[in-house]
PDB file of C-alpha atoms in Angstrom:
ATOM      1  CA  MET A  20     116.732 115.177 142.716  1.00  0.00           C
ATOM      2  CA  ALA A  21     113.163 114.547 142.269  1.00  0.00           C
ATOM      3  CA  ILE A  22     113.214 114.746 138.781  1.00  0.00           C
ATOM      4  CA  LEU A  23     116.340 112.353 138.164  1.00  0.00           C
ATOM      5  CA  LEU A  24     114.012 110.063 139.979  1.00  0.00           C
ATOM      6  CA  LEU A  25     111.056 110.621 138.004  1.00  0.00           C
ATOM      7  CA  VAL A  26     113.103 109.788 134.811  1.00  0.00           C
ATOM      8  CA  LEU A  27     114.267 106.976 136.030  1.00  0.00           C
ATOM      9  CA  ILE A  28     110.919 105.252 137.263  1.00  0.00           C
ATOM     10  CA  CYS A  29     109.257 106.214 133.989  1.00  0.00           C
ATOM     11  CA  ALA A  30     112.532 104.374 132.326  1.00  0.00           C
ATOM     12  CA  ALA A  31     112.055 101.410 134.363  1.00  0.00           C
ATOM     13  CA  ILE A  32     108.225 101.480 133.604  1.00  0.00           C
ATOM     14  CA  ASP A  33     108.661 101.532 129.877  1.00  0.00           C
ATOM     15  CA  ALA A  34     111.480  99.088 129.715  1.00  0.00           C
ATOM     16  CA  ASN A  35     108.880  96.665 131.437  1.00  0.00           C
ATOM     17  CA  ILE A  36     106.067  97.029 128.808  1.00  0.00           C
ATOM     18  CA  PRO A  37     106.217  94.552 126.017  1.00  0.00           C
ATOM     19  CA  ALA A  38     106.647  96.011 122.597  1.00  0.00           C
ATOM     20  CA  SER A  39     103.357  94.865 121.507  1.00  0.00           C
ATOM     21  CA  ALA A  40     101.543  96.884 123.708  1.00  0.00           C
ATOM     22  CA  ASN A  41     102.945  99.936 122.768  1.00  0.00           C
ATOM     23  CA  SER A  42     102.797  99.059 118.883  1.00  0.00           C
ATOM     24  CA  GLU A  43      99.525  98.066 117.038  1.00  0.00           C
ATOM     25  CA  GLN A  44      99.991  97.494 112.864  1.00  0.00           C
ATOM     26  CA  ILE A  45      98.671 100.604 111.117  1.00  0.00           C
ATOM     27  CA  PHE A  46      96.981  99.785 107.315  1.00  0.00           C
ATOM     28  CA  ILE A  47      96.457 101.547 104.477  1.00  0.00           C
ATOM     29  CA  GLU A  48      93.053 100.593 102.578  1.00  0.00           C
ATOM     30  CA  HIS A  49      94.515 100.024  98.847  1.00  0.00           C
ATOM     31  CA  VAL A  50      91.694  99.752  95.736  1.00  0.00           C
ATOM     32  CA  VAL A  51      93.566  97.007  93.633  1.00  0.00           C
ATOM     33  CA  SER A  52      94.316  98.299  89.871  1.00  0.00           C
ATOM     34  CA  PRO A  53      94.467  96.676  86.574  1.00  0.00           C
ATOM     35  CA  GLY A  54      97.750  95.042  86.334  1.00  0.00           C
ATOM     36  CA  GLU A  55      99.083  95.524  89.847  1.00  0.00           C
ATOM     37  CA  THR A  56     100.623  92.484  91.824  1.00  0.00           C
ATOM     38  CA  LEU A  57     100.630  91.994  95.724  1.00  0.00           C
ATOM     39  CA  TRP A  58     104.208  92.216  94.900  1.00  0.00           C
ATOM     40  CA  SER A  59     104.371  95.774  93.018  1.00  0.00           C
ATOM     41  CA  ILE A  60     101.885  97.159  95.898  1.00  0.00           C
ATOM     42  CA  ALA A  61     104.393  96.094  98.892  1.00  0.00           C
ATOM     43  CA  LYS A  62     107.127  97.726  96.714  1.00  0.00           C
ATOM     44  CA  THR A  63     105.139 100.645  96.262  1.00  0.00           C
ATOM     45  CA  TYR A  64     104.075 101.156  99.713  1.00  0.00           C
ATOM     46  CA  ARG A  65     106.985  99.912 101.563  1.00  0.00           C
ATOM     47  CA  PRO A  66     110.331  99.769  99.448  1.00  0.00           C
ATOM     48  CA  ASP A  67     112.356  99.374 102.424  1.00  0.00           C
ATOM     49  CA  ALA A  68     110.848  96.211 103.505  1.00  0.00           C
ATOM     50  CA  ASP A  69     111.292  92.613 102.194  1.00  0.00           C
ATOM     51  CA  PRO A  70     108.323  92.271  99.416  1.00  0.00           C
ATOM     52  CA  ARG A  71     107.757  88.818 100.657  1.00  0.00           C
ATOM     53  CA  GLU A  72     106.941  89.500 103.869  1.00  0.00           C
ATOM     54  CA  ILE A  73     104.844  92.796 102.944  1.00  0.00           C
ATOM     55  CA  VAL A  74     103.122  90.476 100.391  1.00  0.00           C
ATOM     56  CA  TRP A  75     102.272  87.680 103.529  1.00  0.00           C
ATOM     57  CA  GLU A  76     101.088  90.667 105.727  1.00  0.00           C
ATOM     58  CA  ILE A  77      98.964  91.827 103.144  1.00  0.00           C
ATOM     59  CA  GLN A  78      97.586  88.422 102.630  1.00  0.00           C
ATOM     60  CA  GLN A  79      96.879  87.971 106.512  1.00  0.00           C
ATOM     61  CA  ALA A  80      95.092  91.166 107.157  1.00  0.00           C
ATOM     62  CA  SER A  81      92.975  91.069 103.657  1.00  0.00           C
ATOM     63  CA  ASP A  82      92.146  87.558 103.733  1.00  0.00           C
ATOM     64  CA  ALA A  83      93.365  87.564 100.187  1.00  0.00           C
ATOM     65  CA  THR A  84      95.026  84.457  98.076  1.00  0.00           C
ATOM     66  CA  ALA A  85      97.640  85.538  95.383  1.00  0.00           C
ATOM     67  CA  LEU A  86      94.910  86.127  92.923  1.00  0.00           C
ATOM     68  CA  ILE A  87      93.806  89.903  93.440  1.00  0.00           C
ATOM     69  CA  ARG A  88      91.607  91.436  90.862  1.00  0.00           C
ATOM     70  CA  PRO A  89      91.011  94.957  90.024  1.00  0.00           C
ATOM     71  CA  GLY A  90      88.287  96.880  92.090  1.00  0.00           C
ATOM     72  CA  GLN A  91      89.628  94.804  95.362  1.00  0.00           C
ATOM     73  CA  VAL A  92      90.040  96.506  98.721  1.00  0.00           C
ATOM     74  CA  ILE A  93      93.179  95.165 100.605  1.00  0.00           C
ATOM     75  CA  LYS A  94      94.692  96.170 103.542  1.00  0.00           C
ATOM     76  CA  VAL A  95      98.406  97.330 103.085  1.00  0.00           C
ATOM     77  CA  PRO A  96     100.623  97.361 106.563  1.00  0.00           C
ATOM     78  CA  VAL A  97     102.131 100.994 106.879  1.00  0.00           C
ATOM     79  CA  LYS A  98     104.875 100.341 109.533  1.00  0.00           C
TER      80      LYS A  98
END
């Protein structure tokens, strides 16, 4: 009975914690190679996601514009 009560208490606490408190964005630092674009980088790292969203996230995290250059280091969100 005590174990069931403990499980229910933990579930209630977990349900009341905002999702943003549990998840922190993780980035990979990527060095841009000649011929790469933000779109191609987004598709490489996150083929499951909408590339437009990933490009926007890369630009925000890296303080980058649409114009990237070989050798530039950008941050790519992994999930």
